XYZ file of C-alpha atoms in Angstrom:
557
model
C 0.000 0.000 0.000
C 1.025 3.328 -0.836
C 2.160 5.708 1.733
C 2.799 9.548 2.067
C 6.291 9.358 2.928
C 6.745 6.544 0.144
C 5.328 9.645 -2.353
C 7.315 12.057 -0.846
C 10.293 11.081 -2.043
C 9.787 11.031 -5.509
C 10.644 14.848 -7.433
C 7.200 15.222 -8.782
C 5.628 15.002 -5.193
C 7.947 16.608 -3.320
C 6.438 20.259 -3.574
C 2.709 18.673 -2.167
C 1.310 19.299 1.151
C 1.044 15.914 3.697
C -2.896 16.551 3.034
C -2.386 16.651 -0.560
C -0.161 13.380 -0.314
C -2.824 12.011 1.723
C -5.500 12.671 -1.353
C -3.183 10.810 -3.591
C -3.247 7.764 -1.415
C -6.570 7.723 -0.714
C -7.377 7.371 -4.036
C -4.612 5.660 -6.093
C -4.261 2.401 -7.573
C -0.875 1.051 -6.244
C -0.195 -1.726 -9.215
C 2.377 -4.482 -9.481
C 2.990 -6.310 -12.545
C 5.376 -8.491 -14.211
C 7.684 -9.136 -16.864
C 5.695 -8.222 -20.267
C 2.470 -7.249 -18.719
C 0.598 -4.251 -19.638
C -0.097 -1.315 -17.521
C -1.861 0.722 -20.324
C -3.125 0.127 -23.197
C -3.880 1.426 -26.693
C -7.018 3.578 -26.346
C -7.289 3.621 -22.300
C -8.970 6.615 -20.734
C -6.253 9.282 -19.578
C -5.246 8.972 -15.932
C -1.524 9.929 -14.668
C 1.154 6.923 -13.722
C 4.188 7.106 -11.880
C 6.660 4.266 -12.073
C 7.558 3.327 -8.157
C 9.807 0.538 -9.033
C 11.212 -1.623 -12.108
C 10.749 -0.414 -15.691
C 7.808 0.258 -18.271
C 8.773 1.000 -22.238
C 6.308 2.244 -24.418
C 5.629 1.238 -27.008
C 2.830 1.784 -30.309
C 1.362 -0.514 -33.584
C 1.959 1.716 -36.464
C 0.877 -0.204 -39.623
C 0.906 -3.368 -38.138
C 4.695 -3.452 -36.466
C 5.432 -2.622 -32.863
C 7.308 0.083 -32.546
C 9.225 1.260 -29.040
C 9.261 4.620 -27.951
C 11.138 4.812 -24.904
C 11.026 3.674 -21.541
C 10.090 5.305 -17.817
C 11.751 3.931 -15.167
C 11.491 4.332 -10.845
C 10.747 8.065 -10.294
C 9.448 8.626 -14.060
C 6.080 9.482 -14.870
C 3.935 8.136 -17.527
C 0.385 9.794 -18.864
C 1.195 13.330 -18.996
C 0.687 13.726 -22.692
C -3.285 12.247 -22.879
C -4.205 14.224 -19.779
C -2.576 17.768 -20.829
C -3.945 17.349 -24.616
C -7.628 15.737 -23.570
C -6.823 12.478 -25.426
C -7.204 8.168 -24.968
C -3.713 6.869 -24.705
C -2.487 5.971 -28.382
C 0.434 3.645 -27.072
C 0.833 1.612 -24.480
C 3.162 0.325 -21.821
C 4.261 -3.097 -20.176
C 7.029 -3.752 -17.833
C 10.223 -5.270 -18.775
C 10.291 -6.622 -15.123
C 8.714 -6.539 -11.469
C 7.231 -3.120 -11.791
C 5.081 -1.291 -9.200
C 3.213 1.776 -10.268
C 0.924 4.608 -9.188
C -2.437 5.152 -11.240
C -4.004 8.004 -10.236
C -7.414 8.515 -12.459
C -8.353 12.031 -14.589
C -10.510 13.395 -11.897
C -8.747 12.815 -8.923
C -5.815 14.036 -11.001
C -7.519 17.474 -11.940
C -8.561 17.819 -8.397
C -5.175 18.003 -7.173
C -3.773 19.831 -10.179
C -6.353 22.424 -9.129
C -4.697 22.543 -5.887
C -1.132 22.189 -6.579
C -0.632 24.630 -9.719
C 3.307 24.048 -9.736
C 2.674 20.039 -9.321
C 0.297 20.781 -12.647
C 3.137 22.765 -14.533
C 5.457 20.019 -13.927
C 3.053 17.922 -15.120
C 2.162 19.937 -18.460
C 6.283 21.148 -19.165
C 6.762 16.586 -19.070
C 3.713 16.394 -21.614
C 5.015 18.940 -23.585
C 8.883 18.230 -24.088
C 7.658 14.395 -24.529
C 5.585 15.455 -27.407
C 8.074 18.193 -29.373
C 11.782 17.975 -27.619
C 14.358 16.743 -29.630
C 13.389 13.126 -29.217
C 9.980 13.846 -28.497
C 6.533 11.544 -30.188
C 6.030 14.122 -32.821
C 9.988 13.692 -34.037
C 9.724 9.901 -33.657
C 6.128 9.675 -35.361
C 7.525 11.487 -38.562
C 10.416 9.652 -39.127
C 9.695 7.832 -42.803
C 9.961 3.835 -41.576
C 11.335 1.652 -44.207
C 8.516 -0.727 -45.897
C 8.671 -3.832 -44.387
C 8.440 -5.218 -48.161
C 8.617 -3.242 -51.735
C 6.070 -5.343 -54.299
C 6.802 -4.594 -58.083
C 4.324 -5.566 -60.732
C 1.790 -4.083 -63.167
C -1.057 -2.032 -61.797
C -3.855 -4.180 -63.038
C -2.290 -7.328 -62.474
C -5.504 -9.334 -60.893
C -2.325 -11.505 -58.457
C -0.934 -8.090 -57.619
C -4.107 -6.573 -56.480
C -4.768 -9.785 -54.944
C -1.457 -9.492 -52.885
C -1.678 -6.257 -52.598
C -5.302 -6.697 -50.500
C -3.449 -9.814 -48.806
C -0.310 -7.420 -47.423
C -2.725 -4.294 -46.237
C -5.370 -6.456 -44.611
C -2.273 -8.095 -42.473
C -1.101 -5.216 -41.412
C 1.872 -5.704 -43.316
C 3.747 -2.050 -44.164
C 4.159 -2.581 -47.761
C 4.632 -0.058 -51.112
C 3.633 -0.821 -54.616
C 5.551 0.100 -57.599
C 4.256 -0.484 -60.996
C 7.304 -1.277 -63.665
C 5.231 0.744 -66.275
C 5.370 4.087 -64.335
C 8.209 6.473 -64.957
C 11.300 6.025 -61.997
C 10.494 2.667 -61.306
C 13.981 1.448 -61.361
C 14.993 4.481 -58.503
C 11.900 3.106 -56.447
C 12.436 -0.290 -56.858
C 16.292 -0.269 -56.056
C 17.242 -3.488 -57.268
C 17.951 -5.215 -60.742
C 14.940 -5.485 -63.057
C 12.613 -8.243 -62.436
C 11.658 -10.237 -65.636
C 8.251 -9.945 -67.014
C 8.099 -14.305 -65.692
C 8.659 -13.000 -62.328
C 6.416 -10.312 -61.823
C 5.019 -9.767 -59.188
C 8.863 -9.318 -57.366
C 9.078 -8.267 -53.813
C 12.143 -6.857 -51.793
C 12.263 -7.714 -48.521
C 13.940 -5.137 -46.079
C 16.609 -7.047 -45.811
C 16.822 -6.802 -49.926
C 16.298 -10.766 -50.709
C 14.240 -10.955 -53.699
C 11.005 -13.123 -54.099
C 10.044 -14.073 -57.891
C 6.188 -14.564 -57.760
C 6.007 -16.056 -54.352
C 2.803 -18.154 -53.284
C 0.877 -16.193 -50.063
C 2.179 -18.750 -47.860
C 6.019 -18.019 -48.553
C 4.936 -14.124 -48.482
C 3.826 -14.291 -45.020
C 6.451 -16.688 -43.517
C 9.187 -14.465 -45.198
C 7.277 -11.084 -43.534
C 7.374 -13.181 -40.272
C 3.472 -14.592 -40.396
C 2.595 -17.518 -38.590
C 1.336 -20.438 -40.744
C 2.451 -23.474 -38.922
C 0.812 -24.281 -35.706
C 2.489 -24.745 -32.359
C 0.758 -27.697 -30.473
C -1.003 -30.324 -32.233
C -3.686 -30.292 -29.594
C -6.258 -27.919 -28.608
C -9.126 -26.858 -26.821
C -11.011 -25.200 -28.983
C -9.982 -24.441 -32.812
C -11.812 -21.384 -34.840
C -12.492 -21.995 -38.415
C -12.384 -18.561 -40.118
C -11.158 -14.671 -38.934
C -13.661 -12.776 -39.177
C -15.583 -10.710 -36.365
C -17.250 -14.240 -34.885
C -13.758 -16.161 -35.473
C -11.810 -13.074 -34.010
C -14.327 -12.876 -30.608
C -14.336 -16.138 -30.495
C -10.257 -16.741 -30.137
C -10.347 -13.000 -27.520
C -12.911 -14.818 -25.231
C -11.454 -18.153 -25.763
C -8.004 -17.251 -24.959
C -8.794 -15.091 -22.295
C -11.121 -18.164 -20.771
C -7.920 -20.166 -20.388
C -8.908 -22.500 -23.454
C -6.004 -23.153 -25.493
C -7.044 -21.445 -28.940
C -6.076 -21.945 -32.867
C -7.851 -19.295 -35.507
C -7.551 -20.855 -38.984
C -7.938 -18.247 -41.917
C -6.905 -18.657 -45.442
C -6.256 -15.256 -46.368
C -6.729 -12.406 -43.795
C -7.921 -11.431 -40.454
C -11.138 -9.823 -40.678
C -12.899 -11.845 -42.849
C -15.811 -9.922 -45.163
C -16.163 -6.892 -42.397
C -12.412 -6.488 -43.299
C -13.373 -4.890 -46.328
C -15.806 -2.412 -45.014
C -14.299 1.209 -45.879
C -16.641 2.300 -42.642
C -19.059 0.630 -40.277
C -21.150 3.710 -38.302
C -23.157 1.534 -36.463
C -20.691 -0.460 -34.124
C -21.349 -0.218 -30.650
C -18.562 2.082 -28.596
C -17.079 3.554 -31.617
C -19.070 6.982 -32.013
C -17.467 8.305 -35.282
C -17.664 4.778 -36.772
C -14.310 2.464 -37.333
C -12.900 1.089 -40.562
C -13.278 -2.950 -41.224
C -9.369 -3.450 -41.457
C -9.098 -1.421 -38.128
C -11.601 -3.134 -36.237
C -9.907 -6.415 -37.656
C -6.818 -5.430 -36.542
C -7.849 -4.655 -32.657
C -9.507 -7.937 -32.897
C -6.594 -9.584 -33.589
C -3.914 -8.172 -31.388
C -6.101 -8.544 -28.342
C -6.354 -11.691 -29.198
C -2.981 -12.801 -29.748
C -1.966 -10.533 -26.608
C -4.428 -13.183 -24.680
C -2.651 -15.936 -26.160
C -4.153 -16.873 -29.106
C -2.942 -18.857 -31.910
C -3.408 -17.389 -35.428
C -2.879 -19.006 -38.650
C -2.734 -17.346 -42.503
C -2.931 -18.724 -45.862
C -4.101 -22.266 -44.553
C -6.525 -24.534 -46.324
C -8.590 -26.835 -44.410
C -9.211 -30.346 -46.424
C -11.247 -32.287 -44.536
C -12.825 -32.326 -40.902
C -13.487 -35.583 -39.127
C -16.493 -35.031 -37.378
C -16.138 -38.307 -35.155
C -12.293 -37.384 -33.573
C -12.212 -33.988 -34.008
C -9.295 -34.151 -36.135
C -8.302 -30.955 -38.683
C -6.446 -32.117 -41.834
C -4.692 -28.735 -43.189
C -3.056 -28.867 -46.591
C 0.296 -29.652 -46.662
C -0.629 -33.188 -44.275
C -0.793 -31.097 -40.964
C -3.209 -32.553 -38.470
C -4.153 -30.550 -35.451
C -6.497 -31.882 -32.891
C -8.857 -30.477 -30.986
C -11.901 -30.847 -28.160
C -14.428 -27.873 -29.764
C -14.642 -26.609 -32.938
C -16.207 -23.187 -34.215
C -17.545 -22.908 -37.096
C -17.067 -18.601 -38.167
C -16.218 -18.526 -41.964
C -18.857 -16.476 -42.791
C -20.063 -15.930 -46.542
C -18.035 -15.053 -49.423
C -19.376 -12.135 -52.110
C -21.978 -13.897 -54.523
C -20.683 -13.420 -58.137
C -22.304 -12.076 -61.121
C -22.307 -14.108 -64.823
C -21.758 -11.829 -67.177
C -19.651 -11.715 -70.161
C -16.514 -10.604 -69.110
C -16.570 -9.890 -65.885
C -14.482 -12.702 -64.801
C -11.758 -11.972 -67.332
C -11.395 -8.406 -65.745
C -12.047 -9.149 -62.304
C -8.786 -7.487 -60.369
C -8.456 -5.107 -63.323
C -10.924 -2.721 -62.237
C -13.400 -5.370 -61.391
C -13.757 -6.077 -57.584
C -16.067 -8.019 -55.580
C -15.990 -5.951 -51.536
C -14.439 -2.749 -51.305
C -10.707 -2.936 -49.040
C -9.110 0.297 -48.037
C -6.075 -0.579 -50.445
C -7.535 -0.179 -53.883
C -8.648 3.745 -52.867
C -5.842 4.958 -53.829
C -6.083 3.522 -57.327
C -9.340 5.142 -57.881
C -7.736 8.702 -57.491
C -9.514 11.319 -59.733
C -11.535 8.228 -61.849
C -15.456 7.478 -61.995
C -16.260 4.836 -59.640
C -19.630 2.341 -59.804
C -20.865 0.149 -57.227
C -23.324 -2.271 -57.951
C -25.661 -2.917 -54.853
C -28.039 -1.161 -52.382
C -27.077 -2.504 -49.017
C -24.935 -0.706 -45.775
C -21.612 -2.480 -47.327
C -22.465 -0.467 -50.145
C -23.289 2.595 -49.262
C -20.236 2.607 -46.743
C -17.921 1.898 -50.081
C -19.858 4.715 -51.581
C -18.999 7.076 -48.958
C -15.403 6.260 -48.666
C -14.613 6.216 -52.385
C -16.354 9.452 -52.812
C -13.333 10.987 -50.808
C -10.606 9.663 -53.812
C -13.064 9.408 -57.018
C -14.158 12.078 -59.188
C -17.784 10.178 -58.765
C -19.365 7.457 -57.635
C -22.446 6.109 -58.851
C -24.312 3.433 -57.030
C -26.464 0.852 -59.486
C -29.560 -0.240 -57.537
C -31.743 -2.433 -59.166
C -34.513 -1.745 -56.883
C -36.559 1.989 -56.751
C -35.194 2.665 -53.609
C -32.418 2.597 -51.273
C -34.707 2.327 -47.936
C -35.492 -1.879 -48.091
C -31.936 -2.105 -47.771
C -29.628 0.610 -46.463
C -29.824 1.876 -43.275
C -31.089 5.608 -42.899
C -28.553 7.246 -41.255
C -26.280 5.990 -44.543
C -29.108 6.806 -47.223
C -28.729 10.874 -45.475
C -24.833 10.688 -45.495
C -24.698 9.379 -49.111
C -27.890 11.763 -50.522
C -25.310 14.738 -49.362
C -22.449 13.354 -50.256
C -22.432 15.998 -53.913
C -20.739 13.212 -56.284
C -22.417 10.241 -55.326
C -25.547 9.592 -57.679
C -27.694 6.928 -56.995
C -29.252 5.446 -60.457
C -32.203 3.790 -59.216
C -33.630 0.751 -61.680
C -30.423 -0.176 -63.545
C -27.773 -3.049 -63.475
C -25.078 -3.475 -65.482
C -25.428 -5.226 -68.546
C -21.948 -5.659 -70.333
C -18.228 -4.667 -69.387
C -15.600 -3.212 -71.495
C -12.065 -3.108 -71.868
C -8.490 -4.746 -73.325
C -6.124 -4.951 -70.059
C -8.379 -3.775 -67.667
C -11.887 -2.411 -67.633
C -12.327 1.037 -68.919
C -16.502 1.283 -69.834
C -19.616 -0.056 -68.263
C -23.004 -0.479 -70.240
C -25.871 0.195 -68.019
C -29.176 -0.945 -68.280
C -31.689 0.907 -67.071
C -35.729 -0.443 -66.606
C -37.082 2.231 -65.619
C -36.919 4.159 -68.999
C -35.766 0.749 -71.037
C -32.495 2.176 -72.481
C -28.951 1.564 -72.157
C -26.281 3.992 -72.192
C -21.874 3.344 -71.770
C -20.423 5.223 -68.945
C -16.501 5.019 -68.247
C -15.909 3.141 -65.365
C -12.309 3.558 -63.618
C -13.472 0.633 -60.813
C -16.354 -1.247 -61.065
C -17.383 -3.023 -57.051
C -19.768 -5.445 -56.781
C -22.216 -5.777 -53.280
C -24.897 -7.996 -54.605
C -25.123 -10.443 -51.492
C -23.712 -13.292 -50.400
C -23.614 -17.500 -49.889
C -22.223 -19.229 -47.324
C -19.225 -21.390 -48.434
C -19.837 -25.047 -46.714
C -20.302 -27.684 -49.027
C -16.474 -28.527 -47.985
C -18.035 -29.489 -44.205
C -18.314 -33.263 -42.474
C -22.119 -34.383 -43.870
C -22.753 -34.816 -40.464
C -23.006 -31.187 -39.961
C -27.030 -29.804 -41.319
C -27.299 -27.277 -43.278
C -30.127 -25.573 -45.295
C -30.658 -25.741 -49.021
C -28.254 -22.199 -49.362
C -25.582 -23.840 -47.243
C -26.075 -22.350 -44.253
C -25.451 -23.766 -40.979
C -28.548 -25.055 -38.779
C -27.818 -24.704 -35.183
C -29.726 -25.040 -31.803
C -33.582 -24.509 -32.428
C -33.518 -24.867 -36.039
C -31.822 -28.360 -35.435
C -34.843 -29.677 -33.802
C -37.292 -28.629 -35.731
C -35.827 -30.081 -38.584
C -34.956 -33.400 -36.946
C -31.453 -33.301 -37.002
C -30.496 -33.599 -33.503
C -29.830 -36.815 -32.083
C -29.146 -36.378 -28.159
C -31.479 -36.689 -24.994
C -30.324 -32.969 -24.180
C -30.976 -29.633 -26.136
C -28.942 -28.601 -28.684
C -26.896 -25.110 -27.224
C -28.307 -22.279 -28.722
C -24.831 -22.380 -31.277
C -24.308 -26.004 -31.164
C -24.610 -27.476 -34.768
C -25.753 -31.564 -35.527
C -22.468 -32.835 -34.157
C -22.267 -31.687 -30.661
C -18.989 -30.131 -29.551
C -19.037 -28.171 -33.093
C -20.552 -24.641 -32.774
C -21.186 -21.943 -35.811
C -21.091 -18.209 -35.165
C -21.504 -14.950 -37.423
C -23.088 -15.098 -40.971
C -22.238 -19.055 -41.607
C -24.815 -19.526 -39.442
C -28.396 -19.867 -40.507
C -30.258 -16.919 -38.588
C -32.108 -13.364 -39.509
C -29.578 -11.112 -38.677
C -26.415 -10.619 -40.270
C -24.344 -7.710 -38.267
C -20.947 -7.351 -37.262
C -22.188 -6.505 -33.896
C -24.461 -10.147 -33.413
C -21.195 -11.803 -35.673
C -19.004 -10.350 -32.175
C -21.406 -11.504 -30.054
C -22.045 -15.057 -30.927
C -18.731 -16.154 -31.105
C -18.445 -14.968 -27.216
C -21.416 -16.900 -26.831
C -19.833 -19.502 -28.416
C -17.239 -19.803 -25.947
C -19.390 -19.950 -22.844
C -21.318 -22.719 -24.806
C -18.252 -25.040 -25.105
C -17.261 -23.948 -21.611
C -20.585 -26.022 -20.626
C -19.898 -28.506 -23.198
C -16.544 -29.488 -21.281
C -18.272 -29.583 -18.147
C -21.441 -31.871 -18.811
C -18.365 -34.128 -21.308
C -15.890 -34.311 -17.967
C -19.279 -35.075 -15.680
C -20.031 -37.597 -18.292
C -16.430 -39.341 -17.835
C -16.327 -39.025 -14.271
C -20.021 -40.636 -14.310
């Protein structure tokens, strides 16, 4: 427990009254921690830390990679810059060893800066020579960091887009030069790759990849792939919101987790340009940002996360996984969170220039190649409308292609206001595309419009389709019932289609094999939200908590 003459002795505290010290210990934390815990965290509230003993370094995620800004040790304190500036912490802090600190909240802090005016100045001169001295955050932040990898290749190249989605929605700090544009060679520094070998990436450390396959990528750039145990508790099939809760709960829970994705972290909400509606986030978050919070919570609890794996076949009866490549992992509870995968339109050409202007989602990464160009979206839906709204910031216009008369079935209203003021979005009510144009990559759209019966050619610089989407599951055990779209029947809609087999209930999650849960949009149900995709696959967890407990009251029985 803290005392006053403990506080005394440190500089800051020295100039307070034994009343004042007195307030202090009345009302701060006094916090011990070990090696590699956290004290603070990315986006905590403001409050004011003082390091009694041991050593904190601070450190921040920029672009995916951890990078350390300093360290406060015994008689240093820590928090000065978000409570002089009114700010959430944007970095955080963990000990490198047996560390005690102070917390002292906001309030009780302005209390006794209103008090102590020279305890406040020392305070605010801290904040402000950590923010703009000569080794201050603002000199650090603006330093230009090195890509972690330089990818060469042409600009419509439908693998380099491809990779190019694959690097930004890992968090992987990565620039893109196309050999066609003027200075390549000075941007590229290295010897020309041949036309066979394109795309070519340069690591930092300046080895050269020829065309790599993901996998290679993302082992090279340090991702895992391979799995560390062979046996689990639980094992989450797909990173998306469900799969990402799912691991952050599980993890957390004790329950020794695996997340298998094939591509990305994130899953189809990864893609979102904007979601308004999430709970907590008041001026809305991106997909990719929300993806990436997800995921280093959950890797911070001790989650296992694997990329660019394939899952061949599950065996419903042991629980086995059987990865490509002849892995096996092995697990007690499986979750079921792929989610759905874009449905795809048939016509001519499209799949020819898919990647070359052609894209099914919207991701961050292709914004900037729609700089200045006329932009169409084909759907009515929030996905769309976010795209709509975040490509209106790059493109000279977007134009959304609804097929229905209006936008209000589908979109949500506070999106329909935002996009009918947004001045070059136009909605074209009644029309769908009927035919795509273009040699390398798509350069005109013909648009077919029922209201008036016509069609008219527009130049398209980036054509995005939202038209819906199927759930992906005809590679599942038979065991596991689904509905005639391929969508997961769990719980409820197990019984009353007769495909449960036990004397107890189905869980509310629990699919025809019990011990095998869905969550998120794989799973057959009427809404389809990132916020209910979040919350089942907590839910998830607490259901295979109870499905341990009644399996090791079964044993012992």
């Amino acid at each position: 427990m803290l005392t006053t003459d403990e506080l005394a002795a440190f500089p800051v505290f020295s100039g307070l009254r034994p009343d004042q010290l007195g307030e202090v210990t009345k009302h701060a934390a006094d916090i011990v921690v070990g090696s590699g815990q956290y004290v603070v965290h990315d986006g905590d509230e403001a409050a004011f830390y003082l390091v009694i003993s041991g050593v904190l370094e601070v450190v921040q995620a920029i672009d995916g990679v951890e990078k350390k800004f300093g360290e406060r040790r015994a008689g240093t304190m820590f928090g000065e810059i978000p409570l002089t500036f009114g700010m959430d912490f944007q970095w955080a802090a963990r000990a490198l060893g047996p560390t005690r600190v102070l917390r002292l909240d906001a309030r009780h802090y302005h209390a006794l800066a209103g008090e102590a005016p020279e305890f406040a100045k020392t305070v605010r001169e801290s904040a402000e020579y950590r923010v703009g001295g000569p080794k201050g955050m603002k000199s650090l932040v603006a330093e230009r960091r090195p890509p972690q990898v330089t990818m060469a290749g042409h600009r419509y190249d439908a693998t380099c887009v491809a990779l190019r989605s694959f690097l930004a929605r890992n968090q992987i700090h990565f620039e893109g030069v196309d050999v066609d544009e003027p200075g390549f060679m000075d941007r590229w520094q290295a010897p020309m790759p041949a036309e066979a070998d394109l795309p070519a990436f340069r690591l930092a450390d300046g080895t050269i990849l020829a065309k790599p396959p993901a996998r290679l990528l993302a082992e090279r750039l340090g991702l895992q792939t391979v799995p560390v145990m062979m046996d689990y508790d639980t094992v989450v099939v797909g990173g998306g919101p469900a799969g990402l809760a799912a691991a952050v709960y599980g993890a957390s829970e004790g329950l020794r987790t695996l997340v298998i994705e094939r591509e990305a972290p994130g899953g189809q909400a990864g893609t979102s340009s904007r979601i308004e509606n999430y709970l907590g986030f008041p001026n809305g978050i991106s997909g990719d940002d929300l993806a990436s919070r997800a995921l280093r919570q959950a890797k911070r609890l001790g989650a296992e996360i694997l990329i660019t794996r394939h899952i061949e076949k599950i065996d419903a009866d042991t629980r086995a996984i059987h990865l490509d490549c002849g892995d096996v992992v092995r697990t007690r509870t499986i979750v079921l969170a792929t989610g759905v995968s874009w449905r795809r339109l048939t016509i001519e050409g499209f799949d020819r220039l898919t990647g070359k202007g052609i894209y099914y989602g919207a991701a961050r990464s292709e914004a900037s190649l729609m700089q200045g160009l006329d932009v169409h979206l084909i759907g009515a839906g929030n996905s769309a409308g976010q795209a709509a709204m975040f490509f209106a910031n790059h493109a000279r216009s977007v134009t959304l292609l609804v097929r229905g008369q209006s936008l209000e079935k589908s979109m949500s209203r506070y999106l329909i206001d935002q996009v009918r003021e947004k001045s070059n979005i136009k909605v074209a009510l009644g029309c769908e595309v009927g035919g795509v144009h273009g040699d390398n990559h798509l350069t005109d759209i013909d648009i077919v419009d029922r209201t008036c019966g016509g069609v008219r050619r527009e130049t398209c610089g980036g054509l995005f389709v939202f038209i819906g989407a199927d759930a992906e599951t005809g590679w599942l055990p038979a065991g596991i019932a689904r509905n005639e779209r391929g969508y997961v029947l769990t719980g409820p809609d197990l019984l009353r289609a007769g495909h449960w087999s036990l004397d107890r209930d189905p869980y509310l999650l629990e699919t025809s094999v019990p011990g095998i849960f869905a969550a998120g949009d794989v799973r057959l149900g009427p809404v389809k939200r990132v916020a209910s995709a979040v919350g089942e696959g907590s839910m998830a967890i607490a259901f295979i908590h109870q499905y341990l407990r009644d399996l090791s009251g079964a044993g012992a029985s």
